[in-house]
mmCIF file of C-alpha atoms in Angstrom:
data_model
loop_
_atom_site.group_PDB
_atom_site.id
_atom_site.type_symbol
_atom_site.label_atom_id
_atom_site.label_comp_id
_atom_site.label_asym_id
_atom_site.label_seq_id
_atom_site.Cartn_x
_atom_site.Cartn_y
_atom_site.Cartn_z
ATOM 1 C CA MET A 23 -18.718 112.418 63.464
ATOM 2 C CA ARG A 24 -18.952 109.718 66.169
ATOM 3 C CA MET A 25 -22.234 108.440 64.750
ATOM 4 C CA LYS A 26 -20.576 108.135 61.368
ATOM 5 C CA GLU A 27 -17.753 106.001 62.803
ATOM 6 C CA VAL A 28 -20.226 103.674 64.540
ATOM 7 C CA THR A 29 -22.154 103.283 61.317
ATOM 8 C CA GLN A 30 -19.001 102.510 59.377
ATOM 9 C CA ASN A 31 -17.871 99.906 61.973
ATOM 10 C CA ARG A 32 -21.187 98.121 62.009
ATOM 11 C CA LYS A 33 -21.020 94.800 60.168
ATOM 12 C CA LYS A 34 -22.992 94.579 56.995
ATOM 13 C CA PRO A 35 -25.678 91.880 56.963
ATOM 14 C CA ILE A 36 -24.958 88.753 54.940
ATOM 15 C CA THR A 37 -26.548 88.985 51.553
ATOM 16 C CA ALA A 38 -28.526 86.148 49.978
ATOM 17 C CA PRO A 39 -25.768 85.320 47.437
ATOM 18 C CA GLN A 40 -23.189 85.173 50.256
ATOM 19 C CA LEU A 41 -25.426 82.888 52.310
ATOM 20 C CA VAL A 42 -25.825 80.595 49.325
ATOM 21 C CA LYS A 43 -22.048 80.448 48.885
ATOM 22 C CA ILE A 44 -21.550 79.565 52.559
ATOM 23 C CA ILE A 45 -24.153 76.811 52.399
ATOM 24 C CA VAL A 46 -22.673 75.420 49.190
ATOM 25 C CA PHE A 47 -19.192 75.474 50.751
ATOM 26 C CA LEU A 48 -20.373 73.634 53.868
ATOM 27 C CA VAL A 49 -22.296 71.045 51.850
ATOM 28 C CA VAL A 50 -19.371 70.407 49.507
ATOM 29 C CA THR A 51 -16.988 70.130 52.472
ATOM 30 C CA ALA A 52 -19.336 67.674 54.199
ATOM 31 C CA LEU A 53 -19.654 65.575 51.039
ATOM 32 C CA ILE A 54 -15.874 65.480 50.558
ATOM 33 C CA PHE A 55 -15.435 64.527 54.221
ATOM 34 C CA GLN A 56 -18.035 61.766 53.904
ATOM 35 C CA PHE A 57 -16.524 60.470 50.652
ATOM 36 C CA LEU A 58 -13.039 60.340 52.178
ATOM 37 C CA THR A 59 -14.502 58.643 55.246
ATOM 38 C CA LEU A 60 -15.966 55.891 53.060
ATOM 39 C CA LEU A 61 -12.682 55.525 51.175
ATOM 40 C CA TYR A 62 -10.639 55.277 54.373
ATOM 41 C CA ASP A 63 -13.110 53.140 56.240
ATOM 42 C CA ARG A 64 -12.893 49.397 56.702
ATOM 43 C CA PRO A 65 -16.285 48.007 55.682
ATOM 44 C CA LYS A 66 -18.269 46.183 58.341
ATOM 45 C CA SER A 67 -17.546 42.610 59.201
ATOM 46 C CA TYR A 68 -18.656 39.946 56.749
ATOM 47 C CA ARG A 69 -20.706 38.257 59.458
ATOM 48 C CA LEU A 70 -22.715 41.415 60.193
ATOM 49 C CA TYR A 71 -23.285 42.095 56.508
ATOM 50 C CA ASP A 72 -24.288 38.497 55.821
ATOM 51 C CA TYR A 73 -26.630 38.272 58.805
ATOM 52 C CA GLU A 74 -28.417 41.503 57.964
ATOM 53 C CA ASN A 75 -29.182 40.145 54.492
ATOM 54 C CA LEU A 76 -30.772 36.897 55.645
ATOM 55 C CA PRO A 77 -34.557 36.588 55.257
ATOM 56 C CA GLU A 78 -36.164 38.064 58.346
ATOM 57 C CA ASN A 79 -37.212 35.779 61.188
ATOM 58 C CA THR A 80 -35.571 32.675 59.737
ATOM 59 C CA VAL A 81 -32.841 32.133 62.351
ATOM 60 C CA ASP A 82 -33.723 29.525 64.982
ATOM 61 C CA ALA A 83 -30.606 29.927 67.134
ATOM 62 C CA VAL A 84 -27.685 32.319 67.218
ATOM 63 C CA VAL A 85 -24.330 32.144 68.975
ATOM 64 C CA ILE A 86 -22.902 35.556 69.933
ATOM 65 C CA GLY A 87 -19.322 36.497 70.745
ATOM 66 C CA ALA A 88 -15.978 37.041 69.064
ATOM 67 C CA SER A 89 -13.623 34.706 67.182
ATOM 68 C CA THR A 90 -14.473 32.251 69.961
ATOM 69 C CA VAL A 91 -17.751 31.863 68.067
ATOM 70 C CA TYR A 92 -16.856 31.881 64.384
ATOM 71 C CA ARG A 93 -13.938 29.478 64.889
ATOM 72 C CA TYR A 94 -15.997 27.139 67.090
ATOM 73 C CA TYR A 95 -19.635 26.974 66.097
ATOM 74 C CA ASP A 96 -20.228 25.222 62.766
ATOM 75 C CA SER A 97 -23.662 26.442 61.662
ATOM 76 C CA MET A 98 -23.753 24.016 58.760
ATOM 77 C CA GLU A 99 -23.290 21.060 61.089
ATOM 78 C CA ALA A 100 -26.585 22.046 62.745
ATOM 79 C CA TRP A 101 -28.226 22.364 59.348
ATOM 80 C CA GLU A 102 -26.983 19.053 57.943
ATOM 81 C CA LYS A 103 -27.898 17.017 61.043
ATOM 82 C CA TYR A 104 -31.151 18.620 62.175
ATOM 83 C CA GLY A 105 -32.199 21.240 59.629
ATOM 84 C CA ILE A 106 -31.699 23.941 62.296
ATOM 85 C CA SER A 107 -31.144 27.410 60.834
ATOM 86 C CA SER A 108 -28.499 28.863 63.115
ATOM 87 C CA TYR A 109 -25.818 31.502 62.812
ATOM 88 C CA ALA A 110 -22.353 32.123 64.288
ATOM 89 C CA TYR A 111 -22.414 35.856 65.022
ATOM 90 C CA GLY A 112 -18.838 36.499 66.053
ATOM 91 C CA ILE A 113 -17.045 39.825 65.674
ATOM 92 C CA ALA A 114 -13.259 39.670 65.972
ATOM 93 C CA GLY A 115 -12.088 41.255 69.199
ATOM 94 C CA ALA A 116 -15.562 41.794 70.676
ATOM 95 C CA VAL A 117 -15.487 41.989 74.474
ATOM 96 C CA GLY A 118 -18.278 41.138 76.885
ATOM 97 C CA GLU A 119 -19.273 44.785 77.227
ATOM 98 C CA ASN A 120 -20.148 44.759 73.494
ATOM 99 C CA THR A 121 -22.440 41.735 73.652
ATOM 100 C CA ILE A 122 -25.631 43.572 74.531
ATOM 101 C CA PHE A 123 -25.210 45.756 71.428
ATOM 102 C CA SER A 124 -24.698 42.676 69.236
ATOM 103 C CA LEU A 125 -27.828 41.069 70.679
ATOM 104 C CA LYS A 126 -29.964 44.168 70.150
ATOM 105 C CA ASP A 127 -28.761 44.449 66.549
ATOM 106 C CA LEU A 128 -29.576 40.797 65.933
ATOM 107 C CA LEU A 129 -33.083 41.169 67.280
ATOM 108 C CA LYS A 130 -33.798 43.929 64.750
ATOM 109 C CA HIS A 131 -33.757 41.334 61.972
ATOM 110 C CA GLN A 132 -34.453 37.997 63.626
ATOM 111 C CA SER A 133 -36.403 36.356 66.441
ATOM 112 C CA PRO A 134 -34.228 33.414 67.465
ATOM 113 C CA LYS A 135 -35.735 30.787 69.709
ATOM 114 C CA VAL A 136 -32.570 30.870 71.788
ATOM 115 C CA ALA A 137 -29.407 32.987 71.959
ATOM 116 C CA LEU A 138 -26.178 31.327 73.066
ATOM 117 C CA ILE A 139 -23.750 33.799 74.651
ATOM 118 C CA GLU A 140 -20.045 32.957 74.577
ATOM 119 C CA VAL A 141 -18.670 34.071 77.956
ATOM 120 C CA ARG A 142 -14.942 34.147 77.231
ATOM 121 C CA GLY A 143 -15.236 37.810 76.246
ATOM 122 C CA PHE A 144 -16.326 38.599 79.811
ATOM 123 C CA LEU A 145 -13.139 37.135 81.300
ATOM 124 C CA GLY A 146 -9.839 38.896 81.955
ATOM 125 C CA SER A 147 -8.764 42.254 83.295
ATOM 126 C CA ARG A 148 -9.720 45.637 81.878
ATOM 127 C CA SER A 149 -7.453 48.668 81.488
ATOM 128 C CA MET A 150 -7.668 52.182 80.060
ATOM 129 C CA ASN A 151 -5.839 51.407 76.828
ATOM 130 C CA GLY A 152 -5.670 47.628 76.954
ATOM 131 C CA MET A 153 -8.740 47.165 74.746
ATOM 132 C CA THR A 154 -7.792 49.648 72.024
ATOM 133 C CA THR A 155 -7.437 47.167 69.155
ATOM 134 C CA ASN A 156 -10.432 45.061 70.144
ATOM 135 C CA MET A 157 -12.704 48.073 70.585
ATOM 136 C CA TYR A 158 -11.646 49.440 67.211
ATOM 137 C CA ARG A 159 -12.473 46.134 65.540
ATOM 138 C CA TYR A 160 -15.944 46.261 67.017
ATOM 139 C CA ILE A 161 -16.982 49.885 66.610
ATOM 140 C CA LYS A 162 -15.737 50.088 63.025
ATOM 141 C CA ASN A 163 -18.911 48.217 62.159
ATOM 142 C CA TYR A 164 -20.981 51.256 63.158
ATOM 143 C CA ALA A 165 -20.828 54.257 60.846
ATOM 144 C CA ASN A 166 -22.910 56.453 63.165
ATOM 145 C CA PRO A 167 -20.564 58.412 65.495
ATOM 146 C CA PHE A 168 -23.361 58.695 68.080
ATOM 147 C CA LYS A 169 -23.639 54.904 68.184
ATOM 148 C CA ARG A 170 -19.883 54.693 68.668
ATOM 149 C CA TRP A 171 -20.159 57.169 71.518
ATOM 150 C CA GLU A 172 -22.870 54.994 73.091
ATOM 151 C CA ILE A 173 -20.681 51.883 72.858
ATOM 152 C CA LEU A 174 -17.595 53.587 74.301
ATOM 153 C CA ASN A 175 -19.591 55.317 77.018
ATOM 154 C CA HIS A 176 -21.154 51.973 77.926
ATOM 155 C CA TYR A 177 -17.681 50.425 78.245
ATOM 156 C CA ASN A 178 -16.637 53.269 80.534
ATOM 157 C CA LYS A 179 -19.782 52.798 82.622
ATOM 158 C CA MET A 180 -19.378 49.037 82.969
ATOM 159 C CA THR A 181 -15.678 49.110 83.835
ATOM 160 C CA GLY A 182 -15.540 52.320 85.850
ATOM 161 C CA ILE A 183 -12.599 53.527 83.748
ATOM 162 C CA ARG A 184 -12.210 55.581 80.618
ATOM 163 C CA PHE A 185 -11.606 53.397 77.600
ATOM 164 C CA SER A 186 -8.995 55.779 76.224
ATOM 165 C CA SER A 187 -7.519 59.160 77.106
ATOM 166 C CA ASP A 188 -8.289 60.315 73.557
ATOM 167 C CA GLN A 189 -11.617 59.024 72.279
ATOM 168 C CA LEU A 190 -12.203 61.474 69.409
ATOM 169 C CA PRO A 191 -10.599 59.219 66.781
ATOM 170 C CA TYR A 192 -13.111 56.499 67.607
ATOM 171 C CA TYR A 193 -16.043 58.781 66.829
ATOM 172 C CA LEU A 194 -14.722 60.083 63.496
ATOM 173 C CA THR A 195 -13.796 57.335 61.067
ATOM 174 C CA LEU A 196 -11.567 59.557 58.957
ATOM 175 C CA ILE A 197 -9.380 60.331 61.967
ATOM 176 C CA MET A 198 -9.438 56.761 63.264
ATOM 177 C CA ASN A 199 -8.379 55.361 59.879
ATOM 178 C CA HIS A 200 -6.029 58.106 58.724
ATOM 179 C CA GLU A 201 -3.265 55.533 58.243
ATOM 180 C CA ASN A 202 -5.346 53.947 55.457
ATOM 181 C CA TYR A 203 -4.310 56.644 52.981
ATOM 182 C CA TRP A 204 -3.374 53.886 50.527
ATOM 183 C CA ARG A 205 -7.112 53.301 49.996
ATOM 184 C CA LEU A 206 -7.161 56.546 48.008
ATOM 185 C CA PHE A 207 -5.129 54.773 45.319
ATOM 186 C CA ASP A 208 -7.120 51.540 45.325
ATOM 187 C CA SER A 209 -9.448 51.523 42.308
ATOM 188 C CA SER A 210 -11.559 48.687 43.733
ATOM 189 C CA ASN A 211 -12.142 50.783 46.837
ATOM 190 C CA TRP A 212 -13.400 53.692 44.728
ATOM 191 C CA LYS A 213 -15.772 51.341 42.910
ATOM 192 C CA ARG A 214 -17.058 50.066 46.259
ATOM 193 C CA VAL A 215 -17.842 53.574 47.484
ATOM 194 C CA ILE A 216 -19.422 54.682 44.208
ATOM 195 C CA LYS A 217 -21.681 51.607 44.218
ATOM 196 C CA GLY A 218 -22.972 52.505 47.641
ATOM 197 C CA GLY A 219 -20.280 51.466 50.064
ATOM 198 C CA LYS A 220 -21.029 47.765 49.899
ATOM 199 C CA ARG A 221 -18.066 45.421 50.055
ATOM 200 C CA ASP A 222 -17.531 42.542 47.653
ATOM 201 C CA PHE A 223 -17.609 39.456 49.842
ATOM 202 C CA SER A 224 -17.207 36.888 47.051
ATOM 203 C CA ALA A 225 -13.711 35.886 48.231
ATOM 204 C CA VAL A 226 -14.670 35.857 51.915
ATOM 205 C CA ASP A 227 -17.863 33.946 51.261
ATOM 206 C CA ALA A 228 -15.862 31.019 49.890
ATOM 207 C CA SER A 229 -14.467 30.194 53.335
ATOM 208 C CA GLN A 230 -17.220 31.296 55.743
ATOM 209 C CA PHE A 231 -20.582 29.651 56.134
ATOM 210 C CA MET A 232 -23.400 31.233 58.121
ATOM 211 C CA GLY A 233 -20.724 32.958 60.156
ATOM 212 C CA TYR A 234 -18.514 29.910 60.697
ATOM 213 C CA ALA A 235 -14.930 30.163 59.433
ATOM 214 C CA ILE A 236 -13.335 26.790 58.684
ATOM 215 C CA GLY A 237 -10.001 26.196 60.387
ATOM 216 C CA ASP A 238 -7.755 23.821 58.442
ATOM 217 C CA ARG A 239 -4.560 24.031 60.495
ATOM 218 C CA VAL A 240 -3.307 21.736 63.269
ATOM 219 C CA VAL A 241 -1.385 23.292 66.164
ATOM 220 C CA PRO A 242 -1.181 20.920 69.178
ATOM 221 C CA GLN A 243 -2.143 22.385 72.562
ATOM 222 C CA SER A 244 -2.460 21.250 76.161
ATOM 223 C CA ALA A 245 -4.663 22.153 79.116
ATOM 224 C CA ILE A 246 -4.443 21.846 82.875
ATOM 225 C CA PRO A 247 -6.984 19.615 84.692
ATOM 226 C CA TYR A 248 -10.231 21.448 85.361
ATOM 227 C CA ASP A 249 -11.028 22.196 89.015
ATOM 228 C CA GLU A 250 -14.680 23.150 89.541
ATOM 229 C CA HIS A 251 -13.992 24.295 93.104
ATOM 230 C CA TYR A 252 -11.356 26.900 92.266
ATOM 231 C CA GLN A 253 -13.136 30.244 91.944
ATOM 232 C CA THR A 254 -11.993 33.840 91.527
ATOM 233 C CA LYS A 255 -13.962 36.959 90.568
ATOM 234 C CA LEU A 256 -14.701 38.479 87.206
ATOM 235 C CA ALA A 257 -13.317 41.933 86.560
ATOM 236 C CA GLN A 258 -15.796 44.725 87.300
ATOM 237 C CA GLY A 259 -16.542 45.392 83.639
ATOM 238 C CA GLY A 260 -17.042 41.739 82.775
ATOM 239 C CA GLU A 261 -19.346 41.017 85.697
ATOM 240 C CA ASN A 262 -21.391 44.202 85.268
ATOM 241 C CA ALA A 263 -21.824 43.544 81.543
ATOM 242 C CA LEU A 264 -22.839 39.921 82.076
ATOM 243 C CA ARG A 265 -25.399 40.810 84.735
ATOM 244 C CA GLU A 266 -26.785 43.627 82.578
ATOM 245 C CA LEU A 267 -27.138 41.257 79.618
ATOM 246 C CA LEU A 268 -28.909 38.553 81.616
ATOM 247 C CA SER A 269 -31.259 41.121 83.161
ATOM 248 C CA TYR A 270 -32.058 42.506 79.699
ATOM 249 C CA CYS A 271 -32.807 39.022 78.310
ATOM 250 C CA ARG A 272 -35.071 38.323 81.280
ATOM 251 C CA LYS A 273 -36.861 41.650 80.725
ATOM 252 C CA ILE A 274 -37.601 41.049 77.025
ATOM 253 C CA GLY A 275 -38.277 37.323 77.449
ATOM 254 C CA GLN A 276 -35.350 36.171 75.327
ATOM 255 C CA GLU A 277 -34.239 32.590 75.960
ATOM 256 C CA VAL A 278 -30.505 32.587 76.613
ATOM 257 C CA ILE A 279 -27.797 30.011 77.307
ATOM 258 C CA LEU A 280 -24.277 30.858 78.445
ATOM 259 C CA VAL A 281 -21.541 28.816 76.779
ATOM 260 C CA ALA A 282 -17.764 28.565 77.086
ATOM 261 C CA SER A 283 -15.826 27.012 74.215
ATOM 262 C CA PRO A 284 -12.888 24.727 75.099
ATOM 263 C CA TYR A 285 -9.366 26.132 74.919
ATOM 264 C CA ALA A 286 -5.947 26.084 76.584
ATOM 265 C CA TYR A 287 -7.219 27.991 79.624
ATOM 266 C CA THR A 288 -5.071 29.306 82.459
ATOM 267 C CA GLN A 289 -5.608 28.924 86.198
ATOM 268 C CA ASP A 290 -7.119 32.428 86.309
ATOM 269 C CA ASP A 291 -9.425 31.632 83.375
ATOM 270 C CA MET A 292 -10.672 28.542 85.198
ATOM 271 C CA GLY A 293 -11.411 30.559 88.329
ATOM 272 C CA GLU A 294 -13.376 33.127 86.320
ATOM 273 C CA LEU A 295 -15.314 30.444 84.441
ATOM 274 C CA ASN A 296 -16.395 29.058 87.797
ATOM 275 C CA ALA A 297 -17.463 32.583 88.797
ATOM 276 C CA VAL A 298 -19.667 32.619 85.677
ATOM 277 C CA THR A 299 -21.204 29.349 86.871
ATOM 278 C CA ALA A 300 -22.277 31.045 90.100
ATOM 279 C CA ILE A 301 -23.790 34.017 88.227
ATOM 280 C CA ALA A 302 -25.637 31.703 85.830
ATOM 281 C CA GLN A 303 -27.140 29.826 88.790
ATOM 282 C CA GLU A 304 -28.167 33.132 90.356
ATOM 283 C CA TYR A 305 -30.081 34.076 87.196
ATOM 284 C CA ASN A 306 -31.328 30.511 86.642
ATOM 285 C CA VAL A 307 -29.671 30.392 83.221
ATOM 286 C CA PRO A 308 -28.001 27.265 81.761
ATOM 287 C CA PHE A 309 -24.211 27.425 81.427
ATOM 288 C CA LEU A 310 -22.526 24.914 79.111
ATOM 289 C CA ASN A 311 -18.857 25.036 80.062
ATOM 290 C CA ALA A 312 -17.117 22.734 77.586
ATOM 291 C CA ASN A 313 -13.831 23.159 79.437
ATOM 292 C CA LYS A 314 -15.031 21.007 82.316
ATOM 293 C CA ASP A 315 -16.781 18.612 79.920
ATOM 294 C CA GLN A 316 -13.728 17.740 77.836
ATOM 295 C CA GLU A 317 -14.254 13.987 78.206
ATOM 296 C CA LYS A 318 -17.878 14.232 77.108
ATOM 297 C CA LEU A 319 -16.822 16.562 74.308
ATOM 298 C CA GLY A 320 -14.124 14.177 73.101
ATOM 299 C CA ILE A 321 -11.776 17.053 72.335
ATOM 300 C CA ASP A 322 -8.202 16.095 71.409
ATOM 301 C CA PHE A 323 -5.711 18.859 72.186
ATOM 302 C CA SER A 324 -3.135 17.258 69.925
ATOM 303 C CA THR A 325 -5.250 17.363 66.747
ATOM 304 C CA ASP A 326 -8.317 19.605 67.180
ATOM 305 C CA TYR A 327 -6.815 23.078 67.538
ATOM 306 C CA TYR A 328 -6.064 25.889 65.115
ATOM 307 C CA ASP A 329 -4.123 27.793 67.782
ATOM 308 C CA ALA A 330 -4.173 28.114 71.591
ATOM 309 C CA HIS A 331 -7.546 29.878 71.596
ATOM 310 C CA HIS A 332 -9.438 28.400 68.624
ATOM 311 C CA THR A 333 -10.385 24.990 67.250
ATOM 312 C CA ASN A 334 -9.923 23.774 63.713
ATOM 313 C CA LEU A 335 -12.753 22.018 61.858
ATOM 314 C CA LEU A 336 -12.292 18.782 63.825
ATOM 315 C CA GLY A 337 -12.677 20.558 67.156
ATOM 316 C CA ALA A 338 -15.465 22.803 65.889
ATOM 317 C CA VAL A 339 -17.602 19.835 64.849
ATOM 318 C CA LYS A 340 -17.139 18.221 68.281
ATOM 319 C CA TYR A 341 -18.013 21.444 70.092
ATOM 320 C CA THR A 342 -21.008 22.114 67.835
ATOM 321 C CA ASP A 343 -22.325 18.592 68.428
ATOM 322 C CA TYR A 344 -21.890 19.173 72.170
ATOM 323 C CA LEU A 345 -24.123 22.259 71.963
ATOM 324 C CA LEU A 346 -26.612 20.573 69.621
ATOM 325 C CA ASP A 347 -27.052 17.680 72.033
ATOM 326 C CA TYR A 348 -28.293 20.144 74.644
ATOM 327 C CA LEU A 349 -30.361 22.250 72.250
ATOM 328 C CA THR A 350 -32.225 19.337 70.696
ATOM 329 C CA GLN A 351 -33.003 17.888 74.130
ATOM 330 C CA HIS A 352 -34.378 21.126 75.555
ATOM 331 C CA TYR A 353 -35.959 22.876 72.548
ATOM 332 C CA GLN A 354 -38.283 21.876 69.731
ATOM 333 C CA PHE A 355 -36.815 22.863 66.362
ATOM 334 C CA THR A 356 -38.460 22.466 62.984
ATOM 335 C CA ASP A 357 -36.410 20.703 60.312
ATOM 336 C CA HIS A 358 -36.232 23.344 57.591
ATOM 337 C CA ARG A 359 -34.446 21.224 54.999
ATOM 338 C CA GLY A 360 -36.459 21.321 51.793
ATOM 339 C CA ASP A 361 -38.368 24.443 52.862
ATOM 340 C CA GLU A 362 -38.178 27.107 50.135
ATOM 341 C CA ALA A 363 -38.131 29.872 52.754
ATOM 342 C CA TYR A 364 -34.754 28.541 53.917
ATOM 343 C CA VAL A 365 -33.158 28.016 50.524
ATOM 344 C CA VAL A 366 -30.245 30.260 51.512
ATOM 345 C CA TRP A 367 -29.119 27.583 53.998
ATOM 346 C CA GLU A 368 -29.375 24.942 51.260
ATOM 347 C CA GLN A 369 -27.234 27.090 48.972
ATOM 348 C CA GLU A 370 -24.707 27.682 51.709
ATOM 349 C CA ASP A 371 -24.540 23.966 52.472
ATOM 350 C CA ALA A 372 -23.825 23.159 48.828
ATOM 351 C CA GLN A 373 -20.730 25.376 49.019
ATOM 352 C CA TYR A 374 -19.803 24.124 52.471
ATOM 353 C CA ARG A 375 -19.543 20.431 51.643
ATOM 354 C CA PRO A 376 -16.573 20.584 49.229
ATOM 355 C CA ALA A 377 -14.849 23.126 51.494
ATOM 356 C CA LYS A 378 -15.326 20.789 54.448
ATOM 357 C CA GLU A 379 -13.939 17.809 52.537
ATOM 358 C CA ALA A 380 -10.890 19.797 51.465
ATOM 359 C CA ALA A 381 -10.276 20.988 55.033
ATOM 360 C CA LEU A 382 -10.615 17.473 56.454
ATOM 361 C CA ALA A 383 -8.147 16.157 53.869
ATOM 362 C CA SER A 384 -5.682 18.892 54.774
ATOM 363 C CA LEU A 385 -6.060 18.242 58.489
ATOM 364 C CA ASP A 386 -5.579 14.506 58.001
ATOM 365 C CA THR A 387 -2.380 15.124 56.025
ATOM 366 C CA GLN A 388 -1.017 17.353 58.784
ATOM 367 C CA ILE A 389 -1.906 14.856 61.506
ATOM 368 C CA GLN A 390 -0.322 11.991 59.595
ATOM 369 C CA ALA A 391 2.801 14.061 58.956
ATOM 370 C CA ALA A 392 3.020 14.981 62.643
ATOM 371 C CA ALA A 393 2.635 11.322 63.628
ATOM 372 C CA ALA A 394 5.346 10.284 61.197
ATOM 373 C CA GLY A 395 7.601 13.007 62.502
ATOM 374 C CA GLN A 396 6.972 11.916 66.074
ATOM 375 C CA GLU A 397 7.842 8.321 65.228
ATOM 376 C CA THR A 398 11.023 9.481 63.523
ATOM 377 C CA GLY A 399 11.820 11.572 66.579
ATOM 378 C CA GLU A 400 11.262 8.626 68.901
ATOM 379 C CA GLU A 401 13.549 6.463 66.797
ATOM 380 C CA ALA A 402 16.212 9.163 66.863
ATOM 381 C CA ALA A 403 15.767 9.548 70.621
ATOM 382 C CA GLY A 404 16.141 5.778 71.016
ATOM 383 C CA THR A 405 19.384 5.795 69.050
ATOM 384 C CA SER A 406 20.625 8.736 71.070
ATOM 385 C CA ALA A 407 19.683 7.028 74.328
ATOM 386 C CA SER A 408 21.502 3.891 73.220
ATOM 387 C CA ASP A 409 24.599 5.902 72.429
ATOM 388 C CA GLU A 410 24.369 7.698 75.762
ATOM 389 C CA THR A 411 24.049 4.365 77.595
ATOM 390 C CA ASN A 412 27.538 3.487 76.485
ATOM 391 C CA SER A 413 28.841 6.730 77.974
ATOM 392 C CA GLY A 414 26.844 6.386 81.228
ATOM 393 C CA ASN A 415 24.508 9.377 80.607
ATOM 394 C CA GLN A 416 21.227 7.640 79.658
ATOM 395 C CA THR A 417 19.086 8.976 82.509
ATOM 396 C CA VAL A 418 19.879 12.651 81.920
ATOM 397 C CA THR A 419 19.254 12.508 78.174
ATOM 398 C CA SER A 420 15.971 10.602 78.552
ATOM 399 C CA ALA A 421 14.618 13.023 81.135
ATOM 400 C CA GLU A 422 15.468 16.080 79.042
ATOM 401 C CA GLY A 423 13.887 14.546 75.953
ATOM 402 C CA ASN A 424 10.591 13.790 77.712
ATOM 403 C CA SER A 425 10.449 17.274 79.188
ATOM 404 C CA SER A 426 10.994 18.862 75.787
ATOM 405 C CA ASP A 427 8.294 16.730 74.153
ATOM 406 C CA ASP A 428 5.782 17.615 76.872
ATOM 407 C CA GLU A 429 6.424 21.343 76.432
ATOM 408 C CA GLU A 430 5.928 21.140 72.671
ATOM 409 C CA ASP A 431 2.588 19.393 73.119
#
């Protein structure tokens, strides 16, 4: 009797038809999950997609960083003046700890003579959740969850802190982008996925040229005098990542130059930039800090900025020329203009020229309007001062007016 009960309780082996059903179920579930992931996902950055589709080994120089690259380095300026095939490889929100991954990805497709590393991503403090948005912007460009794990784990290692208390959403795109449910009802998104997941960049391509995004807005800024002797320390993550990157470049024999684009820096920023100077000297690497070379650069904070942290086209051309002066003096570049192997740069330049002219016209209009407004304001202030003179309050009004104008600049 007992033997009979044991026999009855013993599980029956899975039959072949049942096994087939299980496999089919798992495969279908995986396919649905993958399809939804593609629908919910934000396709990779235009600059990554564009760079990966360039002819291999045609890039002479590349500038790597975040928006501090694609709003500053005008690749077409290098092409038009010297025939240098360069690229502005900037990923919005990228931090210094990401740079080594960007460089390694670049080297899979190209063999640039020199890589220029924007150091502003290495500045500033790090915190457990303070980089959430920036890290998301960067890792969304990697579909492989294991690669995302590597990037996040690297950030943790460099900084000595956990990037986030809950990292699972960053590994699984469907979870990370669950708020993008509206993409399920976007017919163009379905077409993108069905065609292989490639994004239509026709609209984006009209305003971005070899990575550079034209800025056609004028927002006046100001900056404190630069003090080369004031020095603080980089945060642990920034310093570790910078040293790791320089050691890696030395190991593989990659020529590298550190650069810092000009902006409305703070006292702390200035101290950290000077700390970068010391590290660059330690590794015997050039560091072009445009913030202390503002006079040489010819930057005008009243006309050359798109916002506090980025230049418009006027500022970008000045900064690009500043870098090109150094590059052409220290490296031998071939003029590729007219070379069929570099026709993609010729094509890009043909689209760039009218866009540049339109942007310059827009910037000029804004500058002229601002100047006219300032003159009108000065006239009004003069009338007001004259009126106040009669009431004995001229000094107070004049002082308040000057203070207000200085703050707006």
